[in-house]
Amino acid sequence: MNTAPADVDESVRALLATATRRLASTADSARLDAELLLAAVLGLDRSALYREPERRLDAASRARFLQLLAERARGRPIAHLTGQREFWSLRLAVTEATLVPRPQTELLVELALVCIDADGRRDVLDLGTGSGAIAVAIAHSRPACRVCGVDRSPGALAVAARNLRQLELRNVSLLECDWYAAFGARCFDLIVANPPYVESADPRLDAIELRHEPRLALDGGSDGLAALRHVVAGAPACLRYGGTLLVEHGAEQGAQVRELFGRAGFVDIDTARDLDGHERVTRGGLAG
Ligand code: GLN
């Protein structure tokens, strides 16, 4: 006879119900979060949880799940707890050393791919590559391209290197470097960047949403535009004539970023909106 009270039941169904209640006040996706953590502990896909709701966890798995749950309740991102995140339908390794790849950054990838024919041999530079998400997505979709990912964080580059190995991508190289510091002459056809663009005083940096991610990848200085200014101003020297620059930026920064592009000599400047309707990615071309 099972005399255990419901809240210490070890079945998948009962643990998910308890976990969802516990996360309800801290996460707006409590049920999904609980499923992702439990699936990670069991080494299963989320859908498997629904096939086996009565499956019972052993003590070690249950303890591990409750520990992850407590950390999630303190705000640690799911991707850091499971060590992975899907981006552009690719499974990427992610750690505390990198920004968690966001769905909105897939817009940048989408626009980058528009600039490159399916078998186009182009040289692409991804500035501040972090986990390598953008570089990996472009290299995977455009195997003839040579993509170079740079970052000044060795911890982030280690994660990017792991992703290249896991996905067996041979057309990406990585370089520890501060923005353009290693590049002198015009050598790229496309430059992409998701630089830090949050204002230093934005309370989100210290709040639950962002405090677990590296400040280096988020803090864009007092007006949020410091890195964007540097990236846009430095691009023409490293872009071949006819090349393109694409940058992600904050929802309110579109007009200022277009102005930076204009001042740097770019033409055909245009901003695309993300799925929430916010201005998110600006592109410009260098006249040929
Ligand atoms: N999109 C992120 C956020 O506001 C910021 C990313 C960045 O600074 N590059 O949550």
GROMACS .gro file of C-alpha atoms and ligand atoms in nm, residues 99 102 104 194-198 204 210 217-218 248, ligand 1:
model
   23
   99LEU     CA    1   2.397   3.500  -2.321
  102ARG     CA    2   1.690   3.452  -2.784
  104GLN     CA    3   1.440   3.739  -3.163
  194ASN     CA    4   2.419   4.102  -3.143
  195PRO     CA    5   2.622   4.337  -2.922
  196PRO     CA    6   2.533   4.441  -2.566
  197TYR     CA    7   2.263   4.709  -2.595
  198VAL     CA    8   2.088   4.735  -2.259
  204ARG     CA    9   1.643   4.453  -1.553
  210LEU     CA   10   1.897   3.926  -1.666
  217ALA     CA   11   2.703   4.055  -2.319
  218LEU     CA   12   2.421   4.287  -2.209
  248GLU     CA   13   2.046   4.350  -3.345
  289GLN     N1   14   1.760   4.104  -2.592
  289GLN     C1   15   1.828   4.108  -2.466
  289GLN     C2   16   1.731   4.155  -2.360
  289GLN     O1   17   1.695   4.267  -2.354
  289GLN     C3   18   1.952   4.193  -2.472
  289GLN     C4   19   2.054   4.132  -2.561
  289GLN     C5   20   2.172   4.220  -2.585
  289GLN     O2   21   2.203   4.314  -2.513
  289GLN     N2   22   2.240   4.189  -2.691
  289GLN     O3   23   1.687   4.078  -2.284
   0.00000   0.00000   0.00000
